[in-house]
Coordinates of C-alpha atoms in Angstrom, one line a residue:
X1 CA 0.0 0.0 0.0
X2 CA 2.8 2.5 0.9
X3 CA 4.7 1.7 -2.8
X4 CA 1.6 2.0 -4.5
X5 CA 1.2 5.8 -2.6
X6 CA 4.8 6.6 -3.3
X7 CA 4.6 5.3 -6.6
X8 CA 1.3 7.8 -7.5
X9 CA 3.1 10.6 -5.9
X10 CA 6.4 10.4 -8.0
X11 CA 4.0 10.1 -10.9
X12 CA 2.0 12.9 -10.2
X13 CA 4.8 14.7 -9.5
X14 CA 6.9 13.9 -12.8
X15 CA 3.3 14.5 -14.7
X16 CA 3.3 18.4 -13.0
X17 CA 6.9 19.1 -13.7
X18 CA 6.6 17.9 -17.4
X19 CA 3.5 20.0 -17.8
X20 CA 5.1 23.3 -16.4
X21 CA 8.1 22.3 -18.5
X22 CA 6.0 22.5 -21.5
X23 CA 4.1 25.8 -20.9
X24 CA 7.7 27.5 -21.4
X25 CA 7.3 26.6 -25.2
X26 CA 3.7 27.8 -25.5
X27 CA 2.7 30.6 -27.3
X28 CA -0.7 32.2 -26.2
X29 CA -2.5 35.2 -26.3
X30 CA 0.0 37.7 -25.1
X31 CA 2.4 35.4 -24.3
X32 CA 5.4 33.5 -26.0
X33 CA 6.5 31.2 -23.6
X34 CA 7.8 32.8 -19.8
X35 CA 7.7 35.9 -22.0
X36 CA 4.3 38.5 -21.4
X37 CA 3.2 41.1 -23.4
X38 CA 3.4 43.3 -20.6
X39 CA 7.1 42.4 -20.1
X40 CA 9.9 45.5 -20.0
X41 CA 12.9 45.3 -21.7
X42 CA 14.5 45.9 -18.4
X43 CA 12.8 42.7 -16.9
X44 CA 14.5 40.3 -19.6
X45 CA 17.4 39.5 -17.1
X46 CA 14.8 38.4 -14.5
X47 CA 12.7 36.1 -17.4
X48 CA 15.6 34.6 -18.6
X49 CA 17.9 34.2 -15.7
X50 CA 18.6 30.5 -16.9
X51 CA 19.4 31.3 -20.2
X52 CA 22.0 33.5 -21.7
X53 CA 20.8 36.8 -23.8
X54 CA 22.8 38.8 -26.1
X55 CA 22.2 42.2 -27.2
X56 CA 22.9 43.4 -30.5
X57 CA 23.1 47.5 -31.0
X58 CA 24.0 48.5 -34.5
X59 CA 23.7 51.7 -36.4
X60 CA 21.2 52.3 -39.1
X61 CA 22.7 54.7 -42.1
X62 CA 20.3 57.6 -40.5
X63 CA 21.7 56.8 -37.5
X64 CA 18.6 55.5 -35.5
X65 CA 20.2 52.5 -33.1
X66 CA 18.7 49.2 -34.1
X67 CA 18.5 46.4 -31.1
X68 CA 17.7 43.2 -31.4
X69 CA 18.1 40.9 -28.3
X70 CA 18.8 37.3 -29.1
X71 CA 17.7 34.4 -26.0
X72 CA 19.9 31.3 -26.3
X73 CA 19.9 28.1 -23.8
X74 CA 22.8 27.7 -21.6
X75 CA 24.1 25.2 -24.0
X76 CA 24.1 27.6 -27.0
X77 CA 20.8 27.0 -28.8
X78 CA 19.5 30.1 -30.0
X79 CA 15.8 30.8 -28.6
X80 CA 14.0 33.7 -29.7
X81 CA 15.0 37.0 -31.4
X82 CA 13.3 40.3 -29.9
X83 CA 13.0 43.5 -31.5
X84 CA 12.0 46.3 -29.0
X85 CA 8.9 48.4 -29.4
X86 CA 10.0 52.6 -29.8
X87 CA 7.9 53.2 -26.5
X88 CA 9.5 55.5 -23.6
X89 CA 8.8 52.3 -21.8
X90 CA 10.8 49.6 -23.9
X91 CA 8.8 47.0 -24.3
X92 CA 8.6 43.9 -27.1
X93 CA 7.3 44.8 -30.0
X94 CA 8.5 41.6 -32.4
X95 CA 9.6 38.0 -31.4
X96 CA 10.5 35.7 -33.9
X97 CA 11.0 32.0 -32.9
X98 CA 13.6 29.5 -33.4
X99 CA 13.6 26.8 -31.4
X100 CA 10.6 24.0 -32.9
X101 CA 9.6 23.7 -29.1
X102 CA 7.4 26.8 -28.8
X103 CA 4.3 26.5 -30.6
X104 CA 0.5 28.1 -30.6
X105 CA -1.4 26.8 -27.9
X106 CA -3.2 25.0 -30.5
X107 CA 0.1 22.7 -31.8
X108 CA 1.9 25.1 -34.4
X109 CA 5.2 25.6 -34.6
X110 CA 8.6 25.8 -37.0
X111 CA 8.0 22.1 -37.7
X112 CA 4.6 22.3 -38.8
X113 CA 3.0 22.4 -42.5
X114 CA 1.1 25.2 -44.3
X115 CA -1.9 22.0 -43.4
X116 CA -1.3 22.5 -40.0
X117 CA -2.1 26.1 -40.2
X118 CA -5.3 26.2 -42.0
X119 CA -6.8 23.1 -39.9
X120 CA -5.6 24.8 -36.6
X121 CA -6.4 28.3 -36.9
X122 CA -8.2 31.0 -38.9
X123 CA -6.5 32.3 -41.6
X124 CA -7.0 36.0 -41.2
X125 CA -4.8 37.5 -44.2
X126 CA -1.9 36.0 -47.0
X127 CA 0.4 38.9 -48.0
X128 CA 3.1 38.1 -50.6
X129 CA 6.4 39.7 -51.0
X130 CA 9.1 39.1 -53.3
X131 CA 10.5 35.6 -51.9
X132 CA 8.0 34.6 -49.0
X133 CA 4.4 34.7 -48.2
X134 CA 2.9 35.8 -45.0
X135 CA 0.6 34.4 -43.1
X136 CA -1.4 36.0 -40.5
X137 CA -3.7 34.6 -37.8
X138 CA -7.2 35.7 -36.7
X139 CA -6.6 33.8 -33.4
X140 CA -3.0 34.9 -31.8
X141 CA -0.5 37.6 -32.4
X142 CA 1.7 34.7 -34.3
X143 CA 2.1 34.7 -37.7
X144 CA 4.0 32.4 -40.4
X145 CA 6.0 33.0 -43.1
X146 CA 6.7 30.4 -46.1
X147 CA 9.0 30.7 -48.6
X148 CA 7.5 30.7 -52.3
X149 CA 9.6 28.1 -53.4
X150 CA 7.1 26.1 -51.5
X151 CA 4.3 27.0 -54.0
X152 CA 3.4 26.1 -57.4
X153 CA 5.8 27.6 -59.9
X154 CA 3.5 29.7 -61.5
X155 CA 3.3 31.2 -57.9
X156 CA 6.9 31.7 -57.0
X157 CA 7.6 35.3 -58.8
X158 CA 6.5 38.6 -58.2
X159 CA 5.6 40.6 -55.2
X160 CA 2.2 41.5 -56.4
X161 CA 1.0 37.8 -56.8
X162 CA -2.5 37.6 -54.6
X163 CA -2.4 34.1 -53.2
X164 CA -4.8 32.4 -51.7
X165 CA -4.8 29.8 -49.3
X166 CA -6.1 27.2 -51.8
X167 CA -3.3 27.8 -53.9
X168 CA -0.8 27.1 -51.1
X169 CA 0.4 23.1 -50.8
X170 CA -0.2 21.4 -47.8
X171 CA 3.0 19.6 -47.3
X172 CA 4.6 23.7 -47.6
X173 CA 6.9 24.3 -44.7
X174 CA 7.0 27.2 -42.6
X175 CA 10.5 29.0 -43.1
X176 CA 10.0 31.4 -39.9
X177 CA 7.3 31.9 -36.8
X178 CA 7.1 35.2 -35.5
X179 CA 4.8 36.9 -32.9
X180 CA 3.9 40.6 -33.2
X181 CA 3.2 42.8 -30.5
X182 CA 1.6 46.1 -31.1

């Protein structure tokens, strides 16, 4: 009887540390993993006080600073890439994703399809540039982007294409996941 009551409390327990492990790769409405929308620049250290970030400051030619602040693991695998907002209170204003691990709350990540996408979510609009496609989401501040090599041929040139998501294959891969913050 006592084995049986250890042996549901070490479950129990290794089920509740695997679930808070995986709410750190979840992205939700405002929130990409620990990360909040609410989040200052300034509390970054505190978020990510396991993991090593980077800050990159270069110089535009008008001379505006550009930062981008890059999360990686302690063992060197890059994270996320953050682009502050212009606010006089820094805060996120892009994330773009690159570890597989975080995905929407409903499944979608860097290793999904262009199928998992439209079964998943609402498609809320398709914008096409010169070598990618966007995709943006009625349901989260996430949004995909798929490289037009991906699409049919008669698809793949020109920025001024409309494409719709009919036209899209649904083996395409997603090239990049990024999150928007307004």
């Amino acid at each position: 009887m006592i084995r049986k009551s250890i042996f549901t409390v070490a479950l129990t327990s290794l089920l509740f540390i695997q679930c808070n492990t995986n709410t750190d790769f979840v992205i939700a409405k405002d929130q990409v993993g620990k990360l909040q929308k609410s989040n200052t620049i300034e509390e970054l250290e505190t978020i990510f006080a396991a993991d090593s970030i980077v800050r990159d400051t270069t110089m535009t030619r008008i001379g505006a600073a550009v930062k981008k602040i890059n999360i990686y693991e302690k063992g060197g695998k890059q994270l996320l890439t953050l682009t502050p907002n212009t606010d006089s209170i820094p805060k996120i204003g892009i994330i773009r994703i690159y570890d597989p691990r975080y995905v929407t709350e409903k499944g979608v990540g860097l290793n999904s399809t262009f199928k998992d996408i439209e079964e998943k979510h609402t498609i809320k609009k398709i914008t096409s540039a010169l070598n990618n496609i966007v995709i943006f989401l009625k349901d989260s501040d996430a949004y995909f982007t798929i490289a037009k090599t991906e699409l049919p041929s008669n698809l793949q040139y020109g920025a001024s294409a409309n494409i719709e998501a009919v036209q899209i294959p649904d083996n395409a891969k997603i090239k990049y996941m990024m999150v928007g913050w307004d």
